[in-house]
Coordinates of C-alpha atoms in Angstrom, one line a residue:
Chain A
M171 CA 69.1 137.0 71.2
H172 CA 67.4 134.2 69.4
V173 CA 69.6 134.1 66.5
L174 CA 72.6 134.3 68.5
L175 CA 72.0 130.8 70.0
R176 CA 71.0 129.4 67.4
Q177 CA 73.6 129.8 65.4
L178 CA 75.9 129.0 68.4
N179 CA 74.2 125.3 68.6
R180 CA 74.8 124.8 64.9
V181 CA 78.4 125.4 65.1
R182 CA 78.7 123.1 67.9
R183 CA 76.9 121.1 65.8
D184 CA 79.7 121.2 62.7
A185 CA 81.8 120.7 65.4
R186 CA 80.9 117.2 66.4
L187 CA 81.0 116.1 62.2
P188 CA 83.8 113.9 61.2
R189 CA 86.4 115.6 59.7
G190 CA 86.0 115.5 55.6
R191 CA 89.1 113.6 53.6
P192 CA 92.1 116.2 54.0
A193 CA 92.5 116.8 50.2
S194 CA 90.4 117.7 47.2
L195 CA 91.2 116.1 43.7
A196 CA 90.2 117.7 40.3
V197 CA 89.9 115.3 37.4
R198 CA 90.2 116.5 33.7
H199 CA 89.0 113.5 31.2
V200 CA 90.7 113.3 28.2
D201 CA 88.4 110.1 25.4
A202 CA 91.4 109.0 23.9
G203 CA 88.3 106.1 21.6
S204 CA 85.8 105.6 24.1
C205 CA 82.7 104.0 23.7
N206 CA 81.2 106.2 24.9
G207 CA 80.4 104.0 27.5
C208 CA 82.5 105.8 30.3
E209 CA 81.6 109.1 29.5
H210 CA 78.5 107.5 30.6
E211 CA 79.7 106.5 34.3
L212 CA 81.4 108.8 34.3
Q213 CA 79.0 111.4 34.1
A214 CA 76.8 109.5 36.2
A215 CA 79.7 109.5 38.9
A216 CA 78.3 113.0 39.6
S217 CA 74.8 112.8 39.7
P218 CA 72.2 112.9 41.9
F219 CA 73.1 109.0 43.4
Y220 CA 76.7 109.2 43.3
D221 CA 77.7 112.5 44.0
L222 CA 81.3 112.4 43.5
Q223 CA 81.3 116.1 44.1
R224 CA 80.6 115.5 47.7
F225 CA 84.3 114.0 48.7
G226 CA 86.3 116.4 46.9
I227 CA 86.7 114.9 43.5
G228 CA 85.4 117.4 41.1
I229 CA 86.3 117.1 37.3
V230 CA 87.2 120.8 35.8
A231 CA 87.1 122.4 32.5
S232 CA 91.0 122.7 31.7
P233 CA 94.2 120.7 32.5
R234 CA 95.4 122.8 33.8
H235 CA 93.5 123.1 36.4
A236 CA 93.5 119.4 37.0
D237 CA 95.2 116.8 39.4
I238 CA 94.6 114.0 37.3
L239 CA 94.5 113.0 34.0
L240 CA 91.6 110.4 33.4
V241 CA 92.2 109.0 30.1
T242 CA 89.0 107.4 28.8
G243 CA 89.5 104.1 25.0
P244 CA 92.1 102.5 23.6
V245 CA 94.2 106.0 22.6
T246 CA 93.6 105.3 18.0
T247 CA 96.5 107.6 16.3
R248 CA 94.3 109.7 16.0
M249 CA 93.4 111.1 20.0
R250 CA 96.8 110.5 20.1
E251 CA 98.8 114.0 20.0
A252 CA 95.3 115.5 21.7
L253 CA 95.9 113.6 24.9
L254 CA 99.4 114.1 25.4
A255 CA 98.5 117.9 24.1
A256 CA 96.3 117.9 27.2
Y257 CA 98.8 116.0 29.4
A258 CA 102.0 118.4 28.3
A259 CA 99.8 121.7 29.4
M260 CA 99.2 119.7 33.0
P261 CA 100.8 121.4 36.2
E262 CA 102.6 119.8 38.5
P263 CA 102.8 117.3 40.1
R264 CA 100.2 115.4 38.7
L265 CA 99.0 111.8 37.4
V266 CA 97.4 110.4 35.3
A267 CA 94.5 107.7 35.7
A268 CA 93.3 103.7 32.5
L269 CA 89.4 104.2 32.8
G270 CA 88.3 101.3 31.2
D271 CA 89.6 97.8 30.2
C272 CA 89.4 99.9 27.0
A273 CA 92.2 102.7 28.7
M274 CA 94.6 99.6 30.8
G275 CA 94.9 98.0 27.4
C276 CA 92.3 95.0 27.6
N277 CA 90.1 93.1 25.9
V278 CA 90.8 95.8 23.1
L279 CA 88.9 95.6 19.7
G280 CA 89.7 97.7 16.7
D281 CA 92.2 97.8 14.0
P282 CA 95.8 97.9 15.4
A283 CA 96.7 100.1 12.9
A284 CA 94.2 102.7 13.8
L285 CA 95.7 102.0 17.3
A286 CA 98.4 104.7 18.8
E287 CA 100.5 102.6 21.2
P288 CA 98.8 101.4 24.1
L289 CA 98.6 104.2 27.0
E290 CA 100.0 102.5 29.3
E291 CA 103.6 103.4 27.2
L292 CA 103.2 106.9 26.7
L293 CA 101.9 108.2 29.4
P294 CA 102.8 107.5 33.8
V295 CA 99.7 105.6 34.4
A296 CA 99.1 106.0 38.3
V297 CA 96.0 104.9 39.5
R298 CA 94.7 101.7 37.1
I299 CA 90.0 101.6 37.5
P300 CA 88.4 98.7 35.4
G301 CA 85.5 97.5 34.6
C302 CA 84.3 96.8 31.0
P303 CA 82.5 100.5 31.3
P304 CA 82.9 100.6 34.9
T305 CA 80.1 101.3 37.0
P306 CA 79.8 104.5 38.8
D307 CA 80.6 103.2 42.0
A308 CA 83.6 102.0 40.5
I309 CA 85.0 105.4 39.7
A310 CA 83.3 106.3 42.5
E311 CA 85.8 103.7 44.9
G312 CA 88.9 103.8 42.5
L313 CA 89.3 107.6 43.0
L314 CA 88.3 107.9 46.2
G315 CA 90.9 104.9 47.2
A316 CA 94.1 107.1 45.6
L317 CA 92.6 110.1 47.6
D318 CA 93.0 108.1 50.9
G319 CA 96.4 105.8 49.6
G320 CA 98.2 108.9 49.4
L321 CA 98.5 109.8 46.2
P322 CA 101.4 108.1 44.5
R323 CA 104.0 111.5 44.7
V324 CA 105.2 112.5 41.1
A325 CA 108.2 115.5 40.6
Chain B
M137 CA 94.2 87.1 4.8
T138 CA 92.6 87.1 1.9
L139 CA 89.3 86.4 1.5
A140 CA 86.7 85.7 -0.9
V141 CA 83.8 88.3 -1.2
A142 CA 80.0 87.4 -0.7
K143 CA 78.1 86.4 -3.9
P144 CA 76.5 89.6 -5.4
T145 CA 73.3 88.8 -4.7
A146 CA 72.0 90.7 -8.2
A147 CA 74.9 91.2 -11.3
D148 CA 76.5 93.3 -10.9
V149 CA 75.8 96.6 -12.2
P150 CA 78.1 98.3 -15.9
L151 CA 79.3 101.0 -14.3
P152 CA 78.1 103.5 -17.5
L153 CA 74.1 102.3 -16.5
W154 CA 75.1 102.8 -12.2
R155 CA 73.8 106.0 -11.2
K156 CA 70.8 105.2 -13.3
A157 CA 69.9 101.9 -11.7
V158 CA 70.6 104.0 -8.5
A159 CA 68.0 106.7 -9.4
A160 CA 65.5 104.2 -10.2
A161 CA 66.4 102.9 -7.0
L162 CA 65.5 105.6 -4.7
D163 CA 62.8 105.9 -6.6
G164 CA 59.1 105.5 -5.2
G165 CA 59.8 106.7 -1.9
G166 CA 63.6 104.7 -0.9
R167 CA 65.4 106.1 1.6
F168 CA 69.3 105.9 0.9
A169 CA 70.2 104.2 3.2
G170 CA 74.2 103.1 3.3
A171 CA 76.4 102.6 0.9
Y172 CA 79.7 100.5 1.1
A173 CA 82.9 99.8 -0.6
T174 CA 84.8 95.9 -0.6
D175 CA 88.4 95.5 -1.5
D176 CA 89.3 92.0 -3.2
G177 CA 92.8 92.9 -4.1
D178 CA 92.0 93.0 -7.8
E179 CA 89.1 95.5 -7.5
L180 CA 86.7 97.6 -5.2
R181 CA 83.7 97.0 -5.2
W182 CA 81.3 99.7 -4.4
R183 CA 77.6 99.0 -3.3
V184 CA 75.0 100.9 -2.1
L185 CA 71.9 100.7 -0.2
V186 CA 67.7 101.4 -0.3
A187 CA 65.7 101.5 1.7
H188 CA 62.3 101.6 1.4
G189 CA 60.3 100.4 5.4
A190 CA 61.4 97.1 6.0
L191 CA 63.2 96.3 2.6
V192 CA 66.8 96.8 1.4
R193 CA 68.1 96.8 -1.1
S194 CA 71.1 95.9 -3.1
L195 CA 72.9 97.3 -5.4
A196 CA 77.0 97.5 -6.9
C197 CA 79.1 97.7 -9.5
R198 CA 83.2 96.9 -9.4
S199 CA 86.0 99.2 -10.9
A200 CA 89.8 97.6 -11.2
A201 CA 89.9 101.8 -12.4
R202 CA 89.1 102.2 -8.6
R203 CA 86.5 104.9 -9.7
V204 CA 83.0 105.3 -10.1
P205 CA 80.6 107.6 -10.8
S206 CA 79.7 109.8 -8.0
V207 CA 75.6 109.6 -7.2
V208 CA 75.7 112.8 -3.9
D209 CA 73.6 114.7 -6.5
L210 CA 71.0 111.7 -6.3
A211 CA 71.0 110.9 -3.0
P212 CA 73.0 114.2 -0.7
A213 CA 73.1 111.7 1.9
A214 CA 75.6 110.0 0.3
G215 CA 78.1 111.8 1.2
W216 CA 80.1 110.9 3.5
D217 CA 79.8 107.0 2.7
E218 CA 81.7 109.0 -0.5
R219 CA 84.4 110.1 1.9
E220 CA 84.4 107.7 3.4
A221 CA 85.0 105.5 1.0
H222 CA 87.9 107.4 -0.6
D223 CA 89.7 107.9 2.7
L224 CA 90.0 104.2 4.0
H225 CA 89.7 102.1 0.6
G226 CA 90.6 105.4 -2.6
L227 CA 87.8 104.5 -4.2
G228 CA 87.1 107.8 -6.4
F229 CA 84.1 108.8 -7.5
D230 CA 83.7 111.2 -11.3
G231 CA 82.0 114.3 -10.6
H232 CA 82.5 114.5 -6.1
E233 CA 84.2 117.9 -5.9
P234 CA 85.4 118.9 -4.1
L235 CA 86.2 115.1 -2.4
R236 CA 86.9 116.5 1.5
P237 CA 89.3 114.2 3.5
L238 CA 86.7 113.1 6.3
V239 CA 88.2 109.8 8.3
D240 CA 91.3 111.1 7.5
H241 CA 92.5 114.2 9.0
P242 CA 95.1 116.6 7.2
A243 CA 97.2 119.4 9.0
D244 CA 96.1 121.6 7.0
P245 CA 92.6 123.3 7.2
S246 CA 92.3 124.3 4.0
A247 CA 91.8 120.9 3.1
W248 CA 88.7 119.8 4.9
T249 CA 86.2 122.8 5.7
V250 CA 84.6 124.7 3.8
P251 CA 86.4 128.4 2.3
M252 CA 84.8 131.2 4.3
T253 CA 86.4 135.5 3.6
G254 CA 84.4 138.5 3.9
E255 CA 84.8 141.4 6.3
G256 CA 84.4 140.4 10.1
V257 CA 84.7 136.3 9.5
H258 CA 86.3 134.7 11.9
D259 CA 86.6 130.6 12.9
V260 CA 86.6 130.0 16.5
A261 CA 88.1 126.1 16.8
V262 CA 87.1 123.5 19.3
G263 CA 87.6 120.0 20.4
P264 CA 89.1 117.3 20.7
I265 CA 89.5 117.8 23.9
H266 CA 85.8 119.5 25.2
A267 CA 85.1 121.7 28.8
G268 CA 82.8 118.4 30.2
V269 CA 83.2 115.1 30.2
I270 CA 82.4 114.6 26.5
E271 CA 83.3 112.8 23.3
S272 CA 86.4 113.1 21.4
G273 CA 86.1 115.7 17.7
H274 CA 86.3 118.9 16.6
F275 CA 84.4 121.5 15.4
R276 CA 85.2 125.5 13.5
F277 CA 82.5 127.2 12.7
H278 CA 82.7 130.0 11.0
L279 CA 81.5 133.3 12.7
V280 CA 80.1 136.5 12.3
G281 CA 80.1 137.9 15.3
E282 CA 78.5 134.7 17.7
R283 CA 76.5 134.7 14.4
I284 CA 77.3 130.7 13.0
L285 CA 78.2 131.0 9.1
A286 CA 78.9 127.9 8.5
L287 CA 80.6 124.4 11.4
D288 CA 82.2 121.6 10.1
A289 CA 82.6 119.6 12.3
R290 CA 85.6 117.0 12.1
L291 CA 85.0 114.2 14.1
F292 CA 86.5 110.2 13.5
H293 CA 88.6 111.1 16.7
K294 CA 87.4 107.8 17.9
H295 CA 88.5 105.8 14.6
R296 CA 89.9 102.2 16.0
G297 CA 89.5 100.6 12.9
L298 CA 85.8 98.6 14.4
E299 CA 84.8 97.0 10.5
R300 CA 87.7 96.4 9.7
A301 CA 88.8 94.3 12.5
A302 CA 86.0 91.6 12.1
Q303 CA 86.9 91.4 9.2
G304 CA 88.3 87.5 9.2
G305 CA 86.9 86.2 12.0
D306 CA 84.1 84.4 13.0
A307 CA 81.1 85.4 11.6
D308 CA 79.1 84.5 15.8
H309 CA 82.6 87.1 17.3
G310 CA 82.2 90.0 14.6
L311 CA 78.9 90.8 17.3
A312 CA 82.1 91.8 20.0
H313 CA 83.0 94.4 17.8
V314 CA 79.7 95.8 16.0
G315 CA 78.5 95.4 19.5
R316 CA 81.9 97.6 21.5
A317 CA 81.2 100.9 18.3
C318 CA 79.2 102.5 21.3
A319 CA 77.1 101.7 24.5
A320 CA 73.7 103.7 24.4
C321 CA 73.3 102.4 20.9
H322 CA 75.2 98.9 22.3
V323 CA 72.0 97.1 22.1
A324 CA 70.2 98.6 18.1
S325 CA 73.6 97.7 16.3
S326 CA 73.9 93.7 18.3
V327 CA 70.9 93.8 17.2
A328 CA 71.0 94.8 13.6
Y329 CA 74.0 92.8 13.4
A330 CA 72.4 89.8 14.4
Q331 CA 69.4 90.0 12.2
A332 CA 71.2 90.9 9.2
V333 CA 73.8 87.6 9.9
E334 CA 71.0 85.3 10.7
L335 CA 69.7 85.9 6.9
A336 CA 72.6 85.6 4.9
Q337 CA 72.4 82.9 6.7
G338 CA 68.9 82.1 6.0
R339 CA 67.8 82.1 9.1
R340 CA 65.1 83.9 11.1
P341 CA 63.8 84.7 14.6
S342 CA 61.2 82.3 16.8
D343 CA 58.6 84.6 18.0
D344 CA 60.4 83.9 21.5
L345 CA 63.6 85.2 20.4
R346 CA 61.0 88.9 18.3
V347 CA 59.2 89.7 22.5
A348 CA 63.6 89.3 24.0
R349 CA 64.6 91.7 21.2
T350 CA 62.4 94.4 21.1
L351 CA 62.1 94.5 25.2
L352 CA 65.9 94.9 24.9
L353 CA 66.2 97.2 22.7
E354 CA 62.7 99.4 23.9
L355 CA 65.0 99.5 27.3
E356 CA 67.3 101.3 26.3
R357 CA 65.3 104.0 24.7
L358 CA 64.1 103.8 27.8
Y359 CA 67.5 104.9 29.3
N360 CA 68.6 107.1 26.4
H361 CA 65.4 109.0 26.0
L362 CA 65.6 110.1 29.5
N363 CA 69.6 111.1 29.4
D364 CA 68.7 113.0 26.3
V365 CA 65.7 115.6 28.3
S366 CA 69.1 115.8 31.0
A367 CA 71.7 116.6 28.9
V368 CA 68.8 119.3 26.8
C369 CA 68.3 120.7 30.4
A370 CA 71.7 120.6 31.4
G371 CA 72.3 122.4 27.7
V372 CA 70.4 124.9 29.0
G373 CA 71.7 125.4 32.2
F374 CA 68.6 124.1 34.1
A375 CA 70.4 121.9 37.6
P376 CA 66.3 120.6 38.4
G377 CA 66.0 118.9 35.2
A378 CA 69.2 117.6 34.5
M379 CA 68.9 116.4 38.0
A380 CA 65.5 114.9 38.2
F381 CA 66.6 113.4 34.4
A382 CA 69.5 111.6 35.7
A383 CA 68.3 110.2 38.3
L384 CA 65.2 108.0 35.9
K385 CA 68.3 107.7 33.7
E386 CA 70.5 106.0 37.3
R387 CA 66.9 104.4 38.2
A388 CA 67.1 102.6 34.1
Q389 CA 69.7 101.4 33.6
R390 CA 70.1 99.5 37.4
L391 CA 66.8 98.2 35.6
N392 CA 69.2 96.8 33.4
A393 CA 71.4 95.8 35.7
R394 CA 69.2 93.5 37.3
L395 CA 67.5 92.5 34.3
T396 CA 70.9 91.4 32.4
G397 CA 73.5 91.7 34.8
H398 CA 74.8 94.6 33.2
R399 CA 74.1 98.2 33.0
F400 CA 74.3 98.8 29.2
L401 CA 72.1 95.5 28.9
F402 CA 76.8 94.2 27.3
G403 CA 77.1 90.1 26.5
S404 CA 72.4 90.3 26.1
V405 CA 72.1 89.3 22.7
A406 CA 74.0 87.3 21.1
V407 CA 73.7 85.9 16.7
G408 CA 70.2 83.4 16.5
G409 CA 69.9 83.5 20.0
S410 CA 69.7 86.6 23.3
T411 CA 70.3 85.9 27.5
L412 CA 66.8 87.3 28.2
A413 CA 65.3 85.1 30.3
L414 CA 62.3 86.2 33.2
S415 CA 59.8 83.9 34.9
G416 CA 56.6 84.9 34.9
G417 CA 57.8 87.2 38.2
A418 CA 60.9 89.2 37.2
A419 CA 58.5 90.9 34.2
R420 CA 56.3 91.0 36.5
T421 CA 57.5 93.0 38.8
A422 CA 60.0 94.5 36.1
G423 CA 56.5 95.8 34.2
E424 CA 55.7 97.8 37.9
A425 CA 59.7 99.1 38.2
V426 CA 59.5 100.8 34.0
R427 CA 55.7 102.2 34.7
S428 CA 57.4 103.8 37.9
I429 CA 59.7 105.2 35.2
G430 CA 57.7 106.1 33.6
D431 CA 55.1 107.7 35.8
D432 CA 57.8 109.5 36.6
A433 CA 59.9 110.5 34.1
A434 CA 55.2 111.8 33.4
K435 CA 56.1 113.8 36.6
A436 CA 59.4 116.1 35.6
W437 CA 58.5 116.6 31.8
R438 CA 55.2 119.0 33.2
S439 CA 57.5 120.9 36.1
L440 CA 59.4 121.5 32.7
M441 CA 56.8 122.1 31.2
F442 CA 56.3 125.1 34.0
A443 CA 60.2 126.1 34.5
R444 CA 60.5 129.3 32.2
S445 CA 63.7 129.5 32.2
V446 CA 63.2 126.1 30.3
Q447 CA 60.9 127.2 27.6
A448 CA 62.3 130.9 26.8
R449 CA 64.8 128.8 25.4
L450 CA 63.7 126.7 22.9
D451 CA 61.3 127.7 19.9
G452 CA 63.3 128.5 16.8
V453 CA 66.7 126.7 17.3
G454 CA 68.7 124.8 15.8
V455 CA 65.9 124.3 13.0
L456 CA 66.4 121.9 10.1
T457 CA 63.5 122.6 7.9
R458 CA 61.2 119.4 6.7
D459 CA 62.3 119.4 3.2
D460 CA 66.5 119.8 4.2
A461 CA 66.0 116.3 6.6
V462 CA 64.8 113.8 3.6
R463 CA 67.6 116.0 1.6
L464 CA 69.7 115.3 3.9
G465 CA 69.0 111.5 5.2
A466 CA 68.4 112.5 8.6
V467 CA 66.3 109.7 10.9
G468 CA 65.3 109.4 13.6
P469 CA 63.9 111.9 16.2
A470 CA 65.9 115.1 14.9
A471 CA 64.3 113.9 11.2
R472 CA 60.7 113.0 13.1
A473 CA 60.9 116.7 14.5
S474 CA 61.0 117.9 11.3
G475 CA 57.2 116.5 10.0
V476 CA 58.9 113.3 8.8
R477 CA 56.8 110.1 9.7
E478 CA 59.2 107.7 9.8
D479 CA 60.1 105.0 12.7
V480 CA 61.4 101.7 11.5
R481 CA 59.4 99.6 14.3
T482 CA 57.0 100.6 12.4
T483 CA 58.4 97.9 9.7
S484 CA 60.4 96.2 11.4
P485 CA 58.8 92.2 10.8
R486 CA 61.4 90.8 12.7
L487 CA 61.2 92.1 16.0
A488 CA 57.3 92.9 17.6
Y489 CA 55.9 96.5 17.4
G490 CA 53.0 95.4 16.7
D491 CA 51.3 98.5 15.6
L492 CA 53.0 101.1 17.1
A493 CA 53.3 104.7 14.9
A494 CA 55.6 107.1 14.7
A495 CA 55.7 109.9 17.3
V496 CA 55.0 113.7 15.5
P497 CA 54.8 115.8 17.5
E498 CA 51.8 118.6 16.7
A499 CA 54.2 121.3 15.6
P500 CA 56.9 119.0 13.7
A501 CA 59.4 122.5 14.2
G502 CA 62.7 120.5 14.0
D503 CA 64.2 122.9 16.4
V504 CA 65.1 122.2 20.0
R505 CA 61.8 121.9 21.4
A506 CA 60.5 120.2 18.7
R507 CA 62.9 117.2 18.9
L508 CA 62.4 117.5 22.9
Q509 CA 59.2 116.4 22.6
V510 CA 59.1 113.7 20.7
R511 CA 61.6 112.2 23.9
A512 CA 59.3 113.2 25.9
L513 CA 56.3 111.1 23.5
E514 CA 58.2 108.5 22.2
L515 CA 58.8 108.1 26.5
E516 CA 55.1 107.6 26.5
S517 CA 54.7 104.9 24.2
T518 CA 58.5 103.0 25.2
C519 CA 57.2 102.6 28.5
A520 CA 54.1 100.6 27.3
V521 CA 55.4 98.9 24.8
L522 CA 57.7 97.3 27.5
G523 CA 54.4 97.4 29.6
E524 CA 52.5 95.4 27.6
L525 CA 55.4 93.0 26.5
L526 CA 56.0 92.2 30.4
A527 CA 52.5 92.1 31.4
S528 CA 52.7 88.6 29.1
G529 CA 54.3 86.9 31.6
E530 CA 57.9 84.7 30.9
I531 CA 60.4 86.4 28.7
A532 CA 62.1 83.0 27.2
P533 CA 65.4 84.1 24.8
G534 CA 64.1 82.6 21.8
G535 CA 66.1 81.3 19.2
V536 CA 66.2 80.8 14.6
V537 CA 64.5 78.7 12.5
T538 CA 66.0 78.4 9.2
A539 CA 63.8 80.0 6.6
A540 CA 65.3 79.4 3.1
R541 CA 67.4 76.6 2.2
D542 CA 70.6 77.9 0.6
A543 CA 72.2 81.1 3.3
P544 CA 72.5 83.5 0.9
N545 CA 75.4 85.0 2.4
F546 CA 74.6 88.5 1.9
G547 CA 72.2 89.7 4.6
T548 CA 71.4 93.1 5.8
G549 CA 69.9 94.3 9.9
L550 CA 67.5 97.5 9.8
V551 CA 66.8 98.9 14.0
E552 CA 65.9 101.8 15.1
S553 CA 67.6 102.6 17.6
P554 CA 67.4 105.8 20.3
R555 CA 69.1 107.9 17.8
G556 CA 67.5 106.9 14.2
A557 CA 67.2 103.7 11.7
T558 CA 70.4 101.6 12.3
L559 CA 72.2 99.8 8.9
C560 CA 74.2 96.9 9.4
A561 CA 75.4 95.3 6.3
V562 CA 77.3 91.4 6.8
E563 CA 78.8 89.9 3.9
L564 CA 80.0 86.3 5.0
D565 CA 82.7 83.5 3.3
G566 CA 80.9 80.1 5.6
D567 CA 81.3 80.4 8.9
R568 CA 83.6 83.7 8.6
V569 CA 82.7 87.8 8.5
A570 CA 84.2 88.6 4.7
R571 CA 82.9 92.5 5.6
V572 CA 80.9 94.0 7.6
H573 CA 79.4 97.8 7.6
L574 CA 78.0 99.3 10.9
R575 CA 75.6 102.5 9.7
T576 CA 74.4 104.2 12.7
G577 CA 71.6 106.5 13.3
S578 CA 73.5 109.4 14.3
Y579 CA 76.4 108.8 11.2
A580 CA 73.7 109.4 9.5
N581 CA 72.2 113.1 11.2
W582 CA 76.0 114.7 12.1
P583 CA 75.5 116.6 8.6
A584 CA 72.0 117.9 9.7
V585 CA 73.4 118.8 13.5
A586 CA 76.0 121.0 11.4
H587 CA 73.4 122.1 9.2
A588 CA 70.6 123.3 12.2
A589 CA 73.8 125.3 13.6
A590 CA 74.4 127.6 10.4
G591 CA 72.5 131.0 11.4
N592 CA 72.3 130.5 15.1
L593 CA 74.7 131.7 18.1
L594 CA 77.5 129.7 19.0
P595 CA 76.9 129.7 22.4
D596 CA 73.4 128.2 21.9
F597 CA 75.6 125.7 20.1
P598 CA 76.2 123.0 22.9
L599 CA 72.3 123.1 23.3
I600 CA 70.8 122.7 19.2
N601 CA 73.6 119.9 20.0
K602 CA 72.3 118.3 22.5
S603 CA 68.6 118.5 21.0
F604 CA 71.0 115.7 18.5
E605 CA 72.8 114.3 21.1
L606 CA 74.9 111.9 18.7
C607 CA 76.6 110.0 19.2
Y608 CA 81.0 109.9 17.9
A609 CA 81.4 106.6 19.0
C610 CA 79.3 104.6 16.7
A611 CA 79.8 106.9 14.1
D612 CA 83.7 107.3 14.3
R613 CA 83.4 103.5 14.7

């Protein structure tokens, strides 16, 4: 009896909690030639201080499971094919996000001969998160903004 | 744009004497520290750098036919350097057979993998895109069952041509290219570049600048080592340890942001100076923050010692013997874990390390445990160095003083990054960069990772890889 009451109380308490976000976002990351700064910060965004998972944003192992392709780096010639293959493997509807200044085509350093077209020309970029590298806060803000603002509908 | 090549510091070695000259330079404890080709249109110059402590000796030869004798049998550590020069500059090496592509990525795997045949031998290809948030690189495992016979690593997916892009640019601006090679080694690569340019211009750092740069280098080591211990915990699937050290890394990076305005210390290093300026009070507060991180790291480390699921996974995995470490030219924590008592910090006249000693664990078995132990020992010494420098009061950005009347137009910088000795060589043409070459600790250690993986089980590879925790970005450039 006592146990039952306690469970009932817990259900009542939980019912008063604010509702969470109505959707979740499965993220597949592809490093297309970054300096490793964006990777460190994306990992930090999933670490104890930020814990992106509690908002329904999780990093998944395969593009087959992903809603959004999160691309870092300026896209090197040697990563171009793998990047396009990862995008092709995603189920529709699918989205592309540019993480960091390099992926957004800003202040890219490097020899043009070693770099492919900018990401914007290769894939339909819907979300842009600037920074060099973007801080974990900025990454969380960018992805949550995409989730809250209603993700652009892509066929 | 064509640029005059900087004057060599010594006369070029005639080709027939090349191997003898390199052998003589390596005699008596010389360590192969890097090599690079310079193209001046008509001929190629090939330069080999050999380190004796802090002293870097440079030898060069020229070839109009674009062929030089290989030294890979004298210094196996030169294997990658020769393959890179062949791919990027078309330089041939007599005696380096087969000269497999390294930076180039031909489609046919037989062009770049070691052939393996026999009953039950099969290949497993992994990457360049990995399952987690990991940099891009491709691994080709040759297996029997789950046992790794050999591993061919194909990196350079992230090759951005940063060295070529810096050529012809302003010497101060070259720092942007070198520093962005890798975020996690930003300070080490930047200081190596700044040292090289200053030496080429006949200048040397003031005492204040030595202190400021040493502080920045150790702040970088602090967050990297915390990250690496976390990575090994993740490699054995031990979430409490991975989370504890990831949280400590976050605290270290927030300290970086408070001190320099950037979590990776970007922009804190300059040619001829630094931007680190702290009042006495700010330095004291920073010292307290470092002590608190160090204390908590020591506590987290002690609890790791009693986590049996971690301890059971560390011994005898991914062994790199001392002989192999020396032969393959391994550096940094990976080499020290194998018993190689070398640390560039102990012989850094252009930095302020005092009487720091290289950290070697009691049982340098060269396995995952030993590499983890080196990180723990160095976390202690790094916090001690930071505490000592911050306790001395105000930190000034510092500057440089002119040491030599003539600028040699050629200089090298040697710095111990969190992953080992990082060398930067710079040739100047007036205020312009004629050639810059960066050889990081990660570049030096990748062949050792492939070697240490052989004989282990495939599922242990992520753990072995994380115990080295090398960057792909600063190897690929």
